[in-house]
Coordinates of C-alpha atoms in Angstrom, one line a residue:
X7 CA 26.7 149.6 121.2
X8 CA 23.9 147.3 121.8
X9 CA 21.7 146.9 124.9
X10 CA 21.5 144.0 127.1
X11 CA 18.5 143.4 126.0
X12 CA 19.7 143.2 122.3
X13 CA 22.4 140.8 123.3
X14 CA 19.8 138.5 125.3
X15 CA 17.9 138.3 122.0
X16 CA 20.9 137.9 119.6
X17 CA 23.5 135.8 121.9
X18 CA 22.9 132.4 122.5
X19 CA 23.7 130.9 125.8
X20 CA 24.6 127.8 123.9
X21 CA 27.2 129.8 121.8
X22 CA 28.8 131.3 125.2
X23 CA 29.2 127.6 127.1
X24 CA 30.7 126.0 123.8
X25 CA 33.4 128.9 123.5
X26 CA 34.4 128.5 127.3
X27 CA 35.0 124.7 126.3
X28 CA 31.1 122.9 128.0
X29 CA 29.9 120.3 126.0
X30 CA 26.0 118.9 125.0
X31 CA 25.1 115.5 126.6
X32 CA 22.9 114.5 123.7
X33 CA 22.0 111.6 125.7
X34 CA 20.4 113.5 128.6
X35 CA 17.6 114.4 126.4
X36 CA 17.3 117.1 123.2
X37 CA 14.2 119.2 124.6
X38 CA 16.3 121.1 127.1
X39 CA 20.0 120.6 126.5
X40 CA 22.9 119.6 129.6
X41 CA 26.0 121.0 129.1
X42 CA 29.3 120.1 131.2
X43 CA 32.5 121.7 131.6
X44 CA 35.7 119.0 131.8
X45 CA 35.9 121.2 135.6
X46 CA 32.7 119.4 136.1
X47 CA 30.2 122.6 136.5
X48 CA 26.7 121.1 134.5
X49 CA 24.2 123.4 133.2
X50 CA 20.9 122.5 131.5
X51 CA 19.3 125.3 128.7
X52 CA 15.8 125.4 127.7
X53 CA 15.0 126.6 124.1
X54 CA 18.1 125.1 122.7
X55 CA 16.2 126.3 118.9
X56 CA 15.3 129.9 120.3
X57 CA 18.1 131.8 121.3
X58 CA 16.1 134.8 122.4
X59 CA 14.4 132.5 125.0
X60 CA 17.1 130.5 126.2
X61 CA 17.4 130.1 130.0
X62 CA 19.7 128.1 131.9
X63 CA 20.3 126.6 135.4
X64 CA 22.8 125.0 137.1
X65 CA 23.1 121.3 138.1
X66 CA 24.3 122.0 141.7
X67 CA 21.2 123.8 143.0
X68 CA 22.4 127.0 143.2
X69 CA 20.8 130.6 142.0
X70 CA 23.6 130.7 139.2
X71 CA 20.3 131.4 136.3
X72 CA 19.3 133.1 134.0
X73 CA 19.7 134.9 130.8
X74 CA 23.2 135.0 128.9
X75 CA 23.7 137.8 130.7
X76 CA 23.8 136.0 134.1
X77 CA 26.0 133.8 132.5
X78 CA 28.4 135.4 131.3
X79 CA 28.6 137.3 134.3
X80 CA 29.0 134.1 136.9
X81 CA 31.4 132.9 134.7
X82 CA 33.8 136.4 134.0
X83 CA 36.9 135.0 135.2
X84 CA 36.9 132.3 132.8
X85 CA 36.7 134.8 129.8
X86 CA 39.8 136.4 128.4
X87 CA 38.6 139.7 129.3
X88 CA 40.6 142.8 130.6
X89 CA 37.6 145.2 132.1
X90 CA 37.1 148.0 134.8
X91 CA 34.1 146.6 136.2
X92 CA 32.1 143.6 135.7
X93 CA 29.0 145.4 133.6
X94 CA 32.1 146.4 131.5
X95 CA 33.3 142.7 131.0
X96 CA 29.8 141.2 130.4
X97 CA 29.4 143.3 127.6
X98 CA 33.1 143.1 126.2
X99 CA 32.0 139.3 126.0
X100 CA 28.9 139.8 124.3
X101 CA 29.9 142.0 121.8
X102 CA 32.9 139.0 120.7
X103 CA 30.3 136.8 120.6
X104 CA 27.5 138.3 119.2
X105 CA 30.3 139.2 116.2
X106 CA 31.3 135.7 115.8
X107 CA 29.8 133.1 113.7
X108 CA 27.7 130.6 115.4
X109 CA 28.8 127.3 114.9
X110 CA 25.9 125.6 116.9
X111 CA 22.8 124.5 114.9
X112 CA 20.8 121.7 116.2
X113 CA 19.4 119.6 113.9
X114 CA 16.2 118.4 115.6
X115 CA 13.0 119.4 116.5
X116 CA 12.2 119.0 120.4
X117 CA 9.1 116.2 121.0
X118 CA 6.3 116.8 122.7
X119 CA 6.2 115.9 126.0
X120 CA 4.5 112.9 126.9
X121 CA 2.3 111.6 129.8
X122 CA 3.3 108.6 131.9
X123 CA 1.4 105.7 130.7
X124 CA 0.8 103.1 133.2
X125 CA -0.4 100.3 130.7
X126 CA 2.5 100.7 128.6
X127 CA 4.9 99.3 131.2
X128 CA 3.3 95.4 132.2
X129 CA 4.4 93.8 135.2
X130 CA 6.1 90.6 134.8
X131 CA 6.2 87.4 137.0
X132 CA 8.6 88.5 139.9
X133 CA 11.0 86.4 142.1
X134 CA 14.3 87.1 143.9
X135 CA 16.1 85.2 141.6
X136 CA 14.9 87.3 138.6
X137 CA 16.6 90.0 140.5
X138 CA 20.0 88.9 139.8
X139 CA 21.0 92.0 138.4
X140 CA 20.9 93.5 142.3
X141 CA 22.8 90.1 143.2
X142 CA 25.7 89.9 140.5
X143 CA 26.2 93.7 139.2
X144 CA 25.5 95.4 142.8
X145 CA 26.3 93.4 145.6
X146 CA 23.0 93.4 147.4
X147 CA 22.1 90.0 149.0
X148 CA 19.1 88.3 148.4
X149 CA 17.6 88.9 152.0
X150 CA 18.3 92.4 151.4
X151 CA 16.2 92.1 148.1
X152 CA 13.6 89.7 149.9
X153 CA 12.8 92.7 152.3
X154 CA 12.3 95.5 149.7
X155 CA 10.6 92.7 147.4
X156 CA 7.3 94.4 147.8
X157 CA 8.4 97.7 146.6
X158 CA 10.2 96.8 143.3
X159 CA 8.9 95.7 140.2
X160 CA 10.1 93.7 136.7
X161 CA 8.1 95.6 133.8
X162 CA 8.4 95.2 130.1
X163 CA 7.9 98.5 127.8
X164 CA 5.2 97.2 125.5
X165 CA 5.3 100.3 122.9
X166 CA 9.2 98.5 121.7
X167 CA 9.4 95.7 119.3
X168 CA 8.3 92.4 121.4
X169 CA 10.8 90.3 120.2
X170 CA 14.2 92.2 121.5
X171 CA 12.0 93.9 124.6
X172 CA 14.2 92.9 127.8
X173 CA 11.9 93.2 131.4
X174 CA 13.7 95.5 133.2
X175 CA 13.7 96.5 137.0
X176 CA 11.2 98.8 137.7
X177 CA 11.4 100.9 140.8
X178 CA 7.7 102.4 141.3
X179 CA 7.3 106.6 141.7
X180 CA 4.4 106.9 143.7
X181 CA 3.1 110.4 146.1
X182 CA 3.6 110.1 149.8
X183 CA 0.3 108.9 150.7
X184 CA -1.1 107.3 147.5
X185 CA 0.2 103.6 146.0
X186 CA -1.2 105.5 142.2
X187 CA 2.4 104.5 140.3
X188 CA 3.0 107.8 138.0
X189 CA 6.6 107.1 137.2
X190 CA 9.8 103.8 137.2
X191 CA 13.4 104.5 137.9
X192 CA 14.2 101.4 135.2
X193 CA 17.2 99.2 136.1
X194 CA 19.2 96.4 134.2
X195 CA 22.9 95.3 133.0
X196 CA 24.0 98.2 130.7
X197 CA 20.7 100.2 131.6
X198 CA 19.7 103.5 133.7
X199 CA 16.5 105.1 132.6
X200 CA 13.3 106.6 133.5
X201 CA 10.2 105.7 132.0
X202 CA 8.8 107.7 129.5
X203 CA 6.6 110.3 130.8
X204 CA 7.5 110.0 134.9
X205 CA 6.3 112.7 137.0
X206 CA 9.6 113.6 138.8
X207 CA 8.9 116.9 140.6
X208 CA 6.4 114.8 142.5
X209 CA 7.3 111.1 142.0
X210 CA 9.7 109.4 144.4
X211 CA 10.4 105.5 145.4
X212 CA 8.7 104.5 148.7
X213 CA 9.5 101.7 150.6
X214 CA 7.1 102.1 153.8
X215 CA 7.7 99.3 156.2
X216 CA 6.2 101.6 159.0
X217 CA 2.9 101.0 157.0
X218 CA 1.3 104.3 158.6
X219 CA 2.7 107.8 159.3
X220 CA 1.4 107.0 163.0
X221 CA 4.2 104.0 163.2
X222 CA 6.7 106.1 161.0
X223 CA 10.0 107.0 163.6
X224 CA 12.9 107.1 161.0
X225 CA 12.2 108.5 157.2
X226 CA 15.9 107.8 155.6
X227 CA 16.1 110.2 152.2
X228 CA 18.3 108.5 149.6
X229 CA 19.8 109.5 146.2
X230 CA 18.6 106.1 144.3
X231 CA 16.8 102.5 145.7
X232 CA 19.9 100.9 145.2
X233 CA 21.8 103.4 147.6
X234 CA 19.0 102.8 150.2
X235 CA 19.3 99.7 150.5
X236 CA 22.9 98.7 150.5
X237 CA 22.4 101.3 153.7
X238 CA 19.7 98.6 155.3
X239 CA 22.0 95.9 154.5
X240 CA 25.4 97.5 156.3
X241 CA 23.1 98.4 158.8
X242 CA 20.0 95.9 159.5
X243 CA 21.4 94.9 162.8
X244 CA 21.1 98.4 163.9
X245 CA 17.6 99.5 162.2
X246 CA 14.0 98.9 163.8
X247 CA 12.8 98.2 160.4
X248 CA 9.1 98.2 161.7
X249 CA 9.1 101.9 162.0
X250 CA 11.2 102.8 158.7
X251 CA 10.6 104.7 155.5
X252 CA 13.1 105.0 152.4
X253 CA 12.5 107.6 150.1
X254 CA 14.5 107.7 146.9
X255 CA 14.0 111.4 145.4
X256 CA 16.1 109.8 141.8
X257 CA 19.1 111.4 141.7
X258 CA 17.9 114.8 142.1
X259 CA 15.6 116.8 144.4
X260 CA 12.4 118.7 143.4
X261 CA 11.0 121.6 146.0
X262 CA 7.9 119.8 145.3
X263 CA 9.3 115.9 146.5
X264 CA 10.6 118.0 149.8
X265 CA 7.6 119.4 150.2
X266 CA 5.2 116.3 150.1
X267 CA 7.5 114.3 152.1
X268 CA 7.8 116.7 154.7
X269 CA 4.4 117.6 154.9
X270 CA 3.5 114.0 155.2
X271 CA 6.0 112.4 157.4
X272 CA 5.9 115.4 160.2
X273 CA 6.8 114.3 163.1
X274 CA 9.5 111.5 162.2
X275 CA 13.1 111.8 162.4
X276 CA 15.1 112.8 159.1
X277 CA 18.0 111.1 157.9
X278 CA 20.3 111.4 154.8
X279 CA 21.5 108.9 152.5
X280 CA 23.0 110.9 149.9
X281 CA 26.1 110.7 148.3
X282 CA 29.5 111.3 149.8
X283 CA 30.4 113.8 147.4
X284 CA 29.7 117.3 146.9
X285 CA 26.3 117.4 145.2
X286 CA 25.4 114.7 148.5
X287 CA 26.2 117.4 150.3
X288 CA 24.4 120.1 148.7
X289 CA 21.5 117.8 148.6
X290 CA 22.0 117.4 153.1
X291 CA 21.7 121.5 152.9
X292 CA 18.7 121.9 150.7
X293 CA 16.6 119.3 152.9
X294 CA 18.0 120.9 156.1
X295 CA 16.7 124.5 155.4
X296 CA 13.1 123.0 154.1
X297 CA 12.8 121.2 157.1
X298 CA 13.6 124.4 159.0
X299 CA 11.4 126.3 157.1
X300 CA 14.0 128.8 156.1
X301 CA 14.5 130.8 153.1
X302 CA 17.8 130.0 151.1
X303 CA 19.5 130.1 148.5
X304 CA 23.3 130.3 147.1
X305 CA 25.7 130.6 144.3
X306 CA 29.2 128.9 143.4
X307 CA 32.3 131.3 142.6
X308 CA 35.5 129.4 142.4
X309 CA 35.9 127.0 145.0
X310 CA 33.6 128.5 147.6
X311 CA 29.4 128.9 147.7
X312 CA 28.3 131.9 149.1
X313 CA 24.9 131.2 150.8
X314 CA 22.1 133.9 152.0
X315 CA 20.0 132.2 154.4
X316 CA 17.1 134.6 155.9
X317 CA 19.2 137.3 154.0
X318 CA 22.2 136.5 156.6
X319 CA 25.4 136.4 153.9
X320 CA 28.6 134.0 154.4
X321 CA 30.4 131.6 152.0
X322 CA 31.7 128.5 153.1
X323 CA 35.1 126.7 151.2
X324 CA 34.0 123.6 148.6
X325 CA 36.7 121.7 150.7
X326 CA 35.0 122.5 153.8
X327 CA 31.4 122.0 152.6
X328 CA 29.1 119.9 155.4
X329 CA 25.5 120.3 157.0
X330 CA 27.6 120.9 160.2
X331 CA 29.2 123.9 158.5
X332 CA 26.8 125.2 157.0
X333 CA 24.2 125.2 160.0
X334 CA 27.1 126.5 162.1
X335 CA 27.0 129.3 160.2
X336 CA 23.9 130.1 159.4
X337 CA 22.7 129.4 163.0
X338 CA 19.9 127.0 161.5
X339 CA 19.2 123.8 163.5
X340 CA 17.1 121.3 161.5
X341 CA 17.8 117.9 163.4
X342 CA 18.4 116.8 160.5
X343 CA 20.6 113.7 160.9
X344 CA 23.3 112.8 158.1
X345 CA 24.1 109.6 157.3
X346 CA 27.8 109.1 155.0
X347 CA 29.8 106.1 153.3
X348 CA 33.1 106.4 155.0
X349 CA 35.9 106.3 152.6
X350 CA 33.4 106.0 149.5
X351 CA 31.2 107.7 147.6
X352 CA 28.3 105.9 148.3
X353 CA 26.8 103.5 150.5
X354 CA 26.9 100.8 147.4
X355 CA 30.3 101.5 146.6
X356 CA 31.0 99.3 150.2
X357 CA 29.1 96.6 149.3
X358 CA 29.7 96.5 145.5
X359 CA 30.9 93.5 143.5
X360 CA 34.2 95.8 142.4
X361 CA 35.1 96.7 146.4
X362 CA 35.2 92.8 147.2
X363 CA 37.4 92.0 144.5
X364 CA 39.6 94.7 145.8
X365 CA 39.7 93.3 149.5
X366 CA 40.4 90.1 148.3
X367 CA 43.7 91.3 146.4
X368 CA 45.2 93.4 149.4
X369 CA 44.7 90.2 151.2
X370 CA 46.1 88.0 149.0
X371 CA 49.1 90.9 148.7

């Protein structure tokens, strides 16, 4: 019988999420490799060519990592296994796998990684009217885009082929604190990308109307720039602009982004933006125990997360999940005030071309 550690060397993690039915998302990038379940669970692996080096981590945030030992063994119910004891089923698994054929060979070789290029991305002539994107395709109005005007950009990708090069939106990733651009959330019809090369971990969209940390009273965390500022739109009536920051962490949060927007946005309130949804919720929990400087951490089993916050242990229900549950059990108090599209997923869904068209025919009906 072999050893775990034989099995970590000879089993690759890619072989055991393609038997359980996940499946690569070449478009996500070939360096590391996302794979998704059709029950939605989304796990990246590194090394996708070395399968004795091959790591994973899961999309939701959690601690389910590892080796293909750890997952196998987070994922036990979904094998056809009968065992006595978990260590028993993890290696049942392993031995089936490691004595099938693997049917997984990538047929690439991962690039380099590059370093953001500033000059390769040239700013173009800018208007609200070349914004129409925001206008037609996301419902934003143009005083909406007229206010955040000084925070966007139109940039064309000069390393393409000049003659079908397209100038897309460009929202700038900048540190808190500095205006050096080291990143663009690109924008257009058709078109979600990153530019090539964008510091993510510390790179986030900043649109400081507070103009100093002194003046900053409301720091408003949203998933994307888009999501931020439908929020101003639905809400402008309400919001002291003159003492607002938005922060768009792009769709994902880095301990690093928490960490450099915390550290430099102290003493202002915190708000949440995210998404309706249950990685918008996740995204409410991580920022609340950073900002309460607590140790956390938690795994998904079934339809519950089990959380161990300061080592105190308790799960809390997927249907149940909120900040106001979780900081009701865990006793943590972060002030952290939560912001949600009622009856949407996100705050752009209200506003969206799609959701008036939808108005209009219950009314007509």
């Amino acid at each position: 019988m072999m050893t775990f550690k034989e099995y970590r060397e000879k089993v690759p993690i890619i072989q055991a999420a393609e038997s359980l039915g996940y499946v690569a998302d070449l478009t996500k990038g070939r360096r590391s490799l996302e794979y998704r379940h059709p029950d939605g669970d989304t796990v990246i692996i590194n090394n996708p060519r070395d399968p004795g080096r091959q790591l994973y981590f899961n999309r939701d945030g959690s601690t389910d990592r590892g080796s293909v030992i750890d997952f196998v063994a987070s994922r036990l119910h979904r094998f056809n296994e009968s065992y006595s004891s978990p260590a028993e089923g993890v290696n049942q698994v392993l031995s089936r796998l490691f004595s099938e054929p693997q049917a997984f060979r990538p047929a690439f070789a991962p690039p380099p990684p590059k370093a953001f290029d500033a000059g390769r991305y040239a700013p173009q002539p800018l208007s609200v009217g070349k914004l129409h994107y925001l206008i037609k395709e996301r419902g934003l109005e143009r005083e909406t885009i007229e206010k955040f005007l000084p925070f966007i950009r139109l940039v064309k990708d000069t390393a393409k082929d000049p003659g079908k090069v397209y100038a897309n939106i460009g929202f700038p990733l900048t540190r808190p604190g500095s205006n050096a651009v080291i990143g663009y959330d690109l924008r257009n019809y058709g078109f979600k990308s990153v530019a090539a090369g964008s510091n993510r971990q510390s790179g986030m969209w900043i649109a400081d109307f507070a103009g100093s940390q002194a003046r900053t009273r409301n720091v408003f965390f949203a998933e994307n720039p888009i999501d931020a500022m439908s929020f101003y739109q639905l809400r402008r009536k309400e919001m002291d602009m003159q003492s607002a920051v938005f922060v768009s962490f792009g769709g994902g949060i880095s301990k690093n982004q928490v960490r450099l927007a915390l550290e430099h946005w102290p003493q202002a309130a915190k708000r949440t933006l995210f998404d309706n949804d249950y990685q918008g919720r996740v995204y409410d929990i991580v920022l609340a125990t950073a900002i309460a400087g607590k140790e956390s951490s938690f795994r998904k089993e079934s339809d519950s997360l089990h959380f161990t916050v300061n080592e105190k242990k308790f799960e809390i229900p997927v249907s149940t999940l909120s900040l106001r549950t979780f900081e009701r059990e865990s006793g943590i108090r972060s002030g952290l005030h939560v912001h949600k599209a009622s009856g949407a997923k996100d705050f752009n869904d209200l506003i969206h071309p799609s959701a008036a068209q939808k108005k209009s025919v219950a009314m007509k009906m």
